[in-house]
PDB file of C-alpha atoms in Angstrom:
ATOM      1  CA  UNK A   1      91.948 154.699 123.106  1.00  0.00           C
ATOM      2  CA  UNK A   2      91.923 152.054 125.901  1.00  0.00           C
ATOM      3  CA  UNK A   3      95.213 150.708 127.349  1.00  0.00           C
ATOM      4  CA  UNK A   4      94.497 147.385 125.829  1.00  0.00           C
ATOM      5  CA  UNK A   5      94.081 148.771 122.299  1.00  0.00           C
ATOM      6  CA  UNK A   6      97.223 150.829 122.686  1.00  0.00           C
ATOM      7  CA  UNK A   7      99.128 147.751 123.730  1.00  0.00           C
ATOM      8  CA  UNK A   8      97.824 145.777 120.760  1.00  0.00           C
ATOM      9  CA  UNK A   9      98.767 148.485 118.334  1.00  0.00           C
ATOM     10  CA  UNK A  10     102.290 148.694 119.762  1.00  0.00           C
ATOM     11  CA  UNK A  11     102.660 144.887 119.480  1.00  0.00           C
ATOM     12  CA  UNK A  12     101.413 145.039 115.878  1.00  0.00           C
ATOM     13  CA  UNK A  13     103.882 147.779 114.945  1.00  0.00           C
ATOM     14  CA  UNK A  14     106.708 146.034 116.661  1.00  0.00           C
ATOM     15  CA  UNK A  15     105.878 142.766 114.983  1.00  0.00           C
ATOM     16  CA  UNK A  16     105.784 144.367 111.568  1.00  0.00           C
ATOM     17  CA  UNK A  17     109.137 146.078 112.050  1.00  0.00           C
ATOM     18  CA  UNK A  18     110.669 142.852 113.288  1.00  0.00           C
ATOM     19  CA  UNK A  19     109.253 140.930 110.358  1.00  0.00           C
ATOM     20  CA  UNK A  20     110.530 143.563 107.892  1.00  0.00           C
ATOM     21  CA  UNK A  21     114.074 143.505 109.443  1.00  0.00           C
ATOM     22  CA  UNK A  22     114.111 139.704 109.444  1.00  0.00           C
ATOM     23  CA  UNK A  23     113.005 139.679 105.744  1.00  0.00           C
ATOM     24  CA  UNK A  24     115.664 142.084 104.735  1.00  0.00           C
ATOM     25  CA  UNK A  25     118.321 140.269 106.622  1.00  0.00           C
ATOM     26  CA  UNK A  26     117.154 136.976 105.040  1.00  0.00           C
ATOM     27  CA  UNK A  27     117.295 138.458 101.512  1.00  0.00           C
ATOM     28  CA  UNK A  28     120.816 139.776 102.149  1.00  0.00           C
ATOM     29  CA  UNK A  29     121.878 136.506 103.649  1.00  0.00           C
ATOM     30  CA  UNK A  30     120.262 134.127 101.181  1.00  0.00           C
ATOM     31  CA  UNK A  31     119.920 136.021  97.894  1.00  0.00           C
ATOM     32  CA  UNK A  32     123.087 138.015  97.080  1.00  0.00           C
ATOM     33  CA  UNK A  33     122.381 137.450  93.336  1.00  0.00           C
ATOM     34  CA  UNK A  34     118.898 138.951  93.725  1.00  0.00           C
ATOM     35  CA  UNK A  35     120.303 141.970  95.657  1.00  0.00           C
ATOM     36  CA  UNK A  36     123.016 142.501  93.019  1.00  0.00           C
ATOM     37  CA  UNK A  37     120.430 142.346  90.217  1.00  0.00           C
ATOM     38  CA  UNK A  38     118.317 144.932  91.975  1.00  0.00           C
ATOM     39  CA  UNK A  39     121.293 147.274  92.474  1.00  0.00           C
ATOM     40  CA  UNK A  40     122.360 146.929  88.797  1.00  0.00           C
ATOM     41  CA  UNK A  41     118.794 147.506  87.666  1.00  0.00           C
ATOM     42  CA  UNK A  42     118.493 150.659  89.812  1.00  0.00           C
ATOM     43  CA  UNK A  43     121.836 152.013  88.363  1.00  0.00           C
ATOM     44  CA  UNK A  44     120.559 151.385  84.810  1.00  0.00           C
ATOM     45  CA  UNK A  45     117.128 152.940  85.481  1.00  0.00           C
ATOM     46  CA  UNK A  46     118.715 156.036  86.980  1.00  0.00           C
ATOM     47  CA  UNK A  47     120.955 156.308  83.925  1.00  0.00           C
ATOM     48  CA  UNK A  48     118.716 155.470  81.056  1.00  0.00           C
ATOM     49  CA  UNK A  49     115.530 157.161  82.294  1.00  0.00           C
ATOM     50  CA  UNK A  50     113.557 155.145  79.671  1.00  0.00           C
ATOM     51  CA  UNK A  51     115.891 156.045  76.746  1.00  0.00           C
ATOM     52  CA  UNK A  52     116.992 153.399  74.338  1.00  0.00           C
ATOM     53  CA  UNK A  53     119.710 155.545  72.504  1.00  0.00           C
ATOM     54  CA  UNK A  54     121.924 157.974  74.400  1.00  0.00           C
ATOM     55  CA  UNK A  55     125.534 158.885  75.078  1.00  0.00           C
ATOM     56  CA  UNK A  56     127.415 159.499  78.418  1.00  0.00           C
ATOM     57  CA  UNK A  57     130.522 161.600  78.670  1.00  0.00           C
ATOM     58  CA  UNK A  58     130.733 161.813  82.465  1.00  0.00           C
ATOM     59  CA  UNK A  59     132.443 158.680  83.900  1.00  0.00           C
ATOM     60  CA  UNK A  60     130.777 159.286  87.317  1.00  0.00           C
ATOM     61  CA  UNK A  61     127.385 158.485  85.724  1.00  0.00           C
ATOM     62  CA  UNK A  62     128.359 155.128  84.188  1.00  0.00           C
ATOM     63  CA  UNK A  63     127.133 151.930  85.751  1.00  0.00           C
ATOM     64  CA  UNK A  64     129.774 150.585  88.203  1.00  0.00           C
ATOM     65  CA  UNK A  65     129.656 147.072  86.725  1.00  0.00           C
ATOM     66  CA  UNK A  66     130.320 148.390  83.170  1.00  0.00           C
ATOM     67  CA  UNK A  67     133.450 150.214  84.555  1.00  0.00           C
ATOM     68  CA  UNK A  68     134.627 147.121  86.240  1.00  0.00           C
ATOM     69  CA  UNK A  69     134.094 144.972  83.125  1.00  0.00           C
ATOM     70  CA  UNK A  70     135.992 147.531  80.986  1.00  0.00           C
ATOM     71  CA  UNK A  71     138.872 147.666  83.424  1.00  0.00           C
ATOM     72  CA  UNK A  72     139.119 143.864  83.302  1.00  0.00           C
ATOM     73  CA  UNK A  73     139.782 144.112  79.532  1.00  0.00           C
ATOM     74  CA  UNK A  74     142.613 146.679  80.188  1.00  0.00           C
ATOM     75  CA  UNK A  75     140.334 149.507  78.975  1.00  0.00           C
ATOM     76  CA  UNK A  76     140.525 152.690  81.098  1.00  0.00           C
ATOM     77  CA  UNK A  77     136.950 153.767  80.328  1.00  0.00           C
ATOM     78  CA  UNK A  78     137.315 157.259  81.819  1.00  0.00           C
ATOM     79  CA  UNK A  79     140.239 158.231  79.473  1.00  0.00           C
ATOM     80  CA  UNK A  80     139.011 160.447  76.659  1.00  0.00           C
ATOM     81  CA  UNK A  81     135.378 159.932  77.460  1.00  0.00           C
ATOM     82  CA  UNK A  82     134.704 163.678  77.038  1.00  0.00           C
ATOM     83  CA  UNK A  83     135.671 163.468  73.426  1.00  0.00           C
ATOM     84  CA  UNK A  84     134.546 159.848  72.719  1.00  0.00           C
ATOM     85  CA  UNK A  85     131.415 159.263  74.815  1.00  0.00           C
ATOM     86  CA  UNK A  86     130.193 155.865  75.763  1.00  0.00           C
ATOM     87  CA  UNK A  87     127.279 155.128  73.396  1.00  0.00           C
ATOM     88  CA  UNK A  88     124.304 153.070  74.514  1.00  0.00           C
ATOM     89  CA  UNK A  89     121.993 151.514  72.085  1.00  0.00           C
ATOM     90  CA  UNK A  90     119.248 148.824  71.965  1.00  0.00           C
ATOM     91  CA  UNK A  91     118.924 146.515  68.939  1.00  0.00           C
ATOM     92  CA  UNK A  92     117.273 143.156  68.489  1.00  0.00           C
ATOM     93  CA  UNK A  93     116.078 143.208  72.082  1.00  0.00           C
ATOM     94  CA  UNK A  94     119.651 143.597  73.355  1.00  0.00           C
ATOM     95  CA  UNK A  95     121.217 146.549  75.224  1.00  0.00           C
ATOM     96  CA  UNK A  96     124.712 147.425  74.091  1.00  0.00           C
ATOM     97  CA  UNK A  97     127.340 149.769  75.398  1.00  0.00           C
ATOM     98  CA  UNK A  98     129.908 150.912  72.864  1.00  0.00           C
ATOM     99  CA  UNK A  99     133.083 152.053  74.746  1.00  0.00           C
ATOM    100  CA  UNK A 100     136.213 153.587  73.152  1.00  0.00           C
ATOM    101  CA  UNK A 101     139.469 152.372  74.549  1.00  0.00           C
ATOM    102  CA  UNK A 102     142.542 154.515  74.066  1.00  0.00           C
ATOM    103  CA  UNK A 103     145.778 152.760  73.081  1.00  0.00           C
ATOM    104  CA  UNK A 104     148.507 153.010  70.462  1.00  0.00           C
ATOM    105  CA  UNK A 105     145.857 151.791  68.123  1.00  0.00           C
ATOM    106  CA  UNK A 106     142.580 152.594  69.869  1.00  0.00           C
ATOM    107  CA  UNK A 107     139.377 150.733  69.274  1.00  0.00           C
ATOM    108  CA  UNK A 108     135.846 150.473  70.462  1.00  0.00           C
ATOM    109  CA  UNK A 109     134.780 147.520  72.702  1.00  0.00           C
ATOM    110  CA  UNK A 110     131.126 146.467  72.752  1.00  0.00           C
ATOM    111  CA  UNK A 111     129.515 145.198  75.926  1.00  0.00           C
ATOM    112  CA  UNK A 112     126.296 143.222  75.932  1.00  0.00           C
ATOM    113  CA  UNK A 113     124.168 144.550  78.837  1.00  0.00           C
ATOM    114  CA  UNK A 114     121.432 141.872  78.645  1.00  0.00           C
ATOM    115  CA  UNK A 115     122.524 140.860  82.134  1.00  0.00           C
ATOM    116  CA  UNK A 116     123.108 144.197  83.781  1.00  0.00           C
ATOM    117  CA  UNK A 117     125.065 142.790  86.745  1.00  0.00           C
ATOM    118  CA  UNK A 118     127.585 141.052  84.405  1.00  0.00           C
ATOM    119  CA  UNK A 119     128.347 142.985  81.189  1.00  0.00           C
ATOM    120  CA  UNK A 120     129.679 140.631  78.578  1.00  0.00           C
ATOM    121  CA  UNK A 121     132.375 141.651  75.933  1.00  0.00           C
ATOM    122  CA  UNK A 122     131.091 141.019  72.411  1.00  0.00           C
ATOM    123  CA  UNK A 123     133.368 139.286  69.889  1.00  0.00           C
ATOM    124  CA  UNK A 124     133.535 140.139  66.118  1.00  0.00           C
ATOM    125  CA  UNK A 125     134.592 138.141  63.090  1.00  0.00           C
ATOM    126  CA  UNK A 126     137.757 139.872  61.683  1.00  0.00           C
ATOM    127  CA  UNK A 127     139.835 139.490  58.579  1.00  0.00           C
ATOM    128  CA  UNK A 128     142.923 137.364  59.235  1.00  0.00           C
ATOM    129  CA  UNK A 129     145.778 137.775  56.805  1.00  0.00           C
ATOM    130  CA  UNK A 130     146.775 135.990  54.602  1.00  0.00           C
ATOM    131  CA  UNK A 131     143.472 134.159  54.548  1.00  0.00           C
ATOM    132  CA  UNK A 132     140.319 133.463  56.540  1.00  0.00           C
ATOM    133  CA  UNK A 133     138.678 135.097  59.506  1.00  0.00           C
ATOM    134  CA  UNK A 134     139.541 135.243  63.192  1.00  0.00           C
ATOM    135  CA  UNK A 135     137.818 136.643  66.211  1.00  0.00           C
ATOM    136  CA  UNK A 136     138.519 139.947  68.036  1.00  0.00           C
ATOM    137  CA  UNK A 137     136.905 142.107  70.723  1.00  0.00           C
ATOM    138  CA  UNK A 138     138.629 145.294  69.277  1.00  0.00           C
ATOM    139  CA  UNK A 139     137.169 145.771  65.763  1.00  0.00           C
ATOM    140  CA  UNK A 140     138.240 149.434  65.451  1.00  0.00           C
ATOM    141  CA  UNK A 141     136.364 152.674  65.401  1.00  0.00           C
ATOM    142  CA  UNK A 142     132.667 151.644  65.333  1.00  0.00           C
ATOM    143  CA  UNK A 143     129.546 153.519  64.076  1.00  0.00           C
ATOM    144  CA  UNK A 144     125.986 152.391  63.433  1.00  0.00           C
ATOM    145  CA  UNK A 145     124.065 153.311  60.424  1.00  0.00           C
ATOM    146  CA  UNK A 146     121.001 155.305  61.770  1.00  0.00           C
ATOM    147  CA  UNK A 147     117.961 153.177  62.402  1.00  0.00           C
ATOM    148  CA  UNK A 148     119.451 149.977  60.895  1.00  0.00           C
ATOM    149  CA  UNK A 149     121.144 146.844  62.097  1.00  0.00           C
ATOM    150  CA  UNK A 150     124.346 147.709  60.141  1.00  0.00           C
ATOM    151  CA  UNK A 151     127.548 148.630  61.916  1.00  0.00           C
ATOM    152  CA  UNK A 152     130.824 149.718  60.424  1.00  0.00           C
ATOM    153  CA  UNK A 153     134.240 149.203  62.093  1.00  0.00           C
ATOM    154  CA  UNK A 154     137.347 150.870  60.776  1.00  0.00           C
ATOM    155  CA  UNK A 155     140.868 150.133  61.907  1.00  0.00           C
ATOM    156  CA  UNK A 156     144.254 151.261  60.590  1.00  0.00           C
ATOM    157  CA  UNK A 157     147.573 153.003  61.421  1.00  0.00           C
ATOM    158  CA  UNK A 158     148.732 156.579  61.399  1.00  0.00           C
ATOM    159  CA  UNK A 159     151.964 155.375  59.844  1.00  0.00           C
ATOM    160  CA  UNK A 160     151.394 155.726  56.145  1.00  0.00           C
ATOM    161  CA  UNK A 161     151.390 154.287  53.604  1.00  0.00           C
ATOM    162  CA  UNK A 162     149.417 151.358  55.134  1.00  0.00           C
ATOM    163  CA  UNK A 163     146.083 149.725  54.709  1.00  0.00           C
ATOM    164  CA  UNK A 164     142.985 150.864  56.576  1.00  0.00           C
ATOM    165  CA  UNK A 165     140.417 148.052  56.861  1.00  0.00           C
ATOM    166  CA  UNK A 166     136.623 148.495  57.182  1.00  0.00           C
ATOM    167  CA  UNK A 167     134.321 145.638  58.245  1.00  0.00           C
ATOM    168  CA  UNK A 168     130.623 145.844  57.738  1.00  0.00           C
ATOM    169  CA  UNK A 169     128.518 143.881  60.255  1.00  0.00           C
ATOM    170  CA  UNK A 170     124.849 143.085  60.518  1.00  0.00           C
ATOM    171  CA  UNK A 171     123.416 142.549  63.962  1.00  0.00           C
ATOM    172  CA  UNK A 172     121.405 139.360  64.383  1.00  0.00           C
ATOM    173  CA  UNK A 173     119.410 138.895  67.505  1.00  0.00           C
ATOM    174  CA  UNK A 174     120.432 135.223  67.822  1.00  0.00           C
ATOM    175  CA  UNK A 175     123.903 135.094  66.284  1.00  0.00           C
ATOM    176  CA  UNK A 176     125.204 138.541  67.195  1.00  0.00           C
ATOM    177  CA  UNK A 177     127.432 140.527  64.837  1.00  0.00           C
ATOM    178  CA  UNK A 178     127.736 138.809  61.350  1.00  0.00           C
ATOM    179  CA  UNK A 179     130.356 140.115  58.945  1.00  0.00           C
ATOM    180  CA  UNK A 180     129.028 140.846  55.453  1.00  0.00           C
ATOM    181  CA  UNK A 181     131.818 142.854  53.838  1.00  0.00           C
ATOM    182  CA  UNK A 182     135.474 143.739  54.182  1.00  0.00           C
ATOM    183  CA  UNK A 183     137.003 146.823  52.437  1.00  0.00           C
ATOM    184  CA  UNK A 184     140.485 148.379  52.293  1.00  0.00           C
ATOM    185  CA  UNK A 185     142.123 151.636  51.303  1.00  0.00           C
ATOM    186  CA  UNK A 186     145.126 153.720  52.059  1.00  0.00           C
ATOM    187  CA  UNK A 187     147.961 152.337  49.942  1.00  0.00           C
ATOM    188  CA  UNK A 188     149.119 154.308  46.877  1.00  0.00           C
ATOM    189  CA  UNK A 189     146.591 154.086  44.112  1.00  0.00           C
ATOM    190  CA  UNK A 190     143.920 152.926  46.577  1.00  0.00           C
ATOM    191  CA  UNK A 191     142.417 156.089  48.058  1.00  0.00           C
ATOM    192  CA  UNK A 192     138.816 154.841  47.973  1.00  0.00           C
ATOM    193  CA  UNK A 193     137.309 151.935  49.771  1.00  0.00           C
ATOM    194  CA  UNK A 194     137.545 148.749  47.699  1.00  0.00           C
ATOM    195  CA  UNK A 195     135.756 145.517  48.699  1.00  0.00           C
ATOM    196  CA  UNK A 196     138.103 142.588  49.059  1.00  0.00           C
ATOM    197  CA  UNK A 197     135.497 140.192  50.385  1.00  0.00           C
ATOM    198  CA  UNK A 198     131.699 140.199  50.365  1.00  0.00           C
ATOM    199  CA  UNK A 199     129.431 137.429  51.499  1.00  0.00           C
ATOM    200  CA  UNK A 200     127.199 135.802  48.869  1.00  0.00           C
ATOM    201  CA  UNK A 201     123.622 134.898  49.773  1.00  0.00           C
ATOM    202  CA  UNK A 202     123.647 131.278  50.922  1.00  0.00           C
ATOM    203  CA  UNK A 203     122.132 128.830  48.407  1.00  0.00           C
ATOM    204  CA  UNK A 204     121.443 125.497  50.027  1.00  0.00           C
ATOM    205  CA  UNK A 205     120.935 122.359  48.067  1.00  0.00           C
ATOM    206  CA  UNK A 206     117.299 121.403  47.434  1.00  0.00           C
ATOM    207  CA  UNK A 207     115.633 118.800  49.622  1.00  0.00           C
ATOM    208  CA  UNK A 208     112.516 116.741  49.198  1.00  0.00           C
ATOM    209  CA  UNK A 209     111.087 117.656  52.676  1.00  0.00           C
ATOM    210  CA  UNK A 210     109.858 121.240  52.666  1.00  0.00           C
ATOM    211  CA  UNK A 211     109.983 121.397  56.463  1.00  0.00           C
ATOM    212  CA  UNK A 212     113.749 121.605  56.271  1.00  0.00           C
ATOM    213  CA  UNK A 213     113.786 125.305  55.467  1.00  0.00           C
ATOM    214  CA  UNK A 214     116.670 127.755  55.939  1.00  0.00           C
ATOM    215  CA  UNK A 215     115.465 128.726  59.438  1.00  0.00           C
ATOM    216  CA  UNK A 216     115.534 125.089  60.459  1.00  0.00           C
ATOM    217  CA  UNK A 217     119.128 124.694  59.301  1.00  0.00           C
ATOM    218  CA  UNK A 218     120.100 127.986  60.975  1.00  0.00           C
ATOM    219  CA  UNK A 219     118.866 127.048  64.362  1.00  0.00           C
ATOM    220  CA  UNK A 220     120.269 123.527  64.266  1.00  0.00           C
ATOM    221  CA  UNK A 221     117.005 121.630  63.592  1.00  0.00           C
TER     222      UNK A 221
END
């Protein structure tokens, strides 16, 4: 190889390295959001390995941003994880993490992982005594009926006699968790679950324009 050719090769290699370094520096300087998204995506990929449904009982394997989000709610995610693993599931196109948080009255908290770099706490409609419904992010001990969009959440106290309450939720890809039934048990004479509220199927008034269907009403047409 001639000296001129060797010189040209060296210049090309040096230029490529310089361009790559400048590009990386530019990305780090100008696109912190893009960098964070990439880091969160890599964490998730290494954890999920293509799985949609799985559990994790080792806190060192959990995504760092999920741990941070849980800590911000006051939930020490690493406590009791060996016996109550973090459950990951995918439903309606959304990734969810179901985390048990130990407390005097423990409860699961559900995180929406649609945006991996910013896990979002999910809220649930919840029976509010003496009437109506409120909102909570701690619905109780939560389970999912296998291969369905139905979730059950049970809450209660170890101090008996007292009521245990079970909410049944259906997951809707647009609206999130929709409550469909509330049941109670636990007081004397009430050893079995008894429904105290159950949603009827909506019956909307008839209209002359057929284009105003239920879906149109639902999505605010």
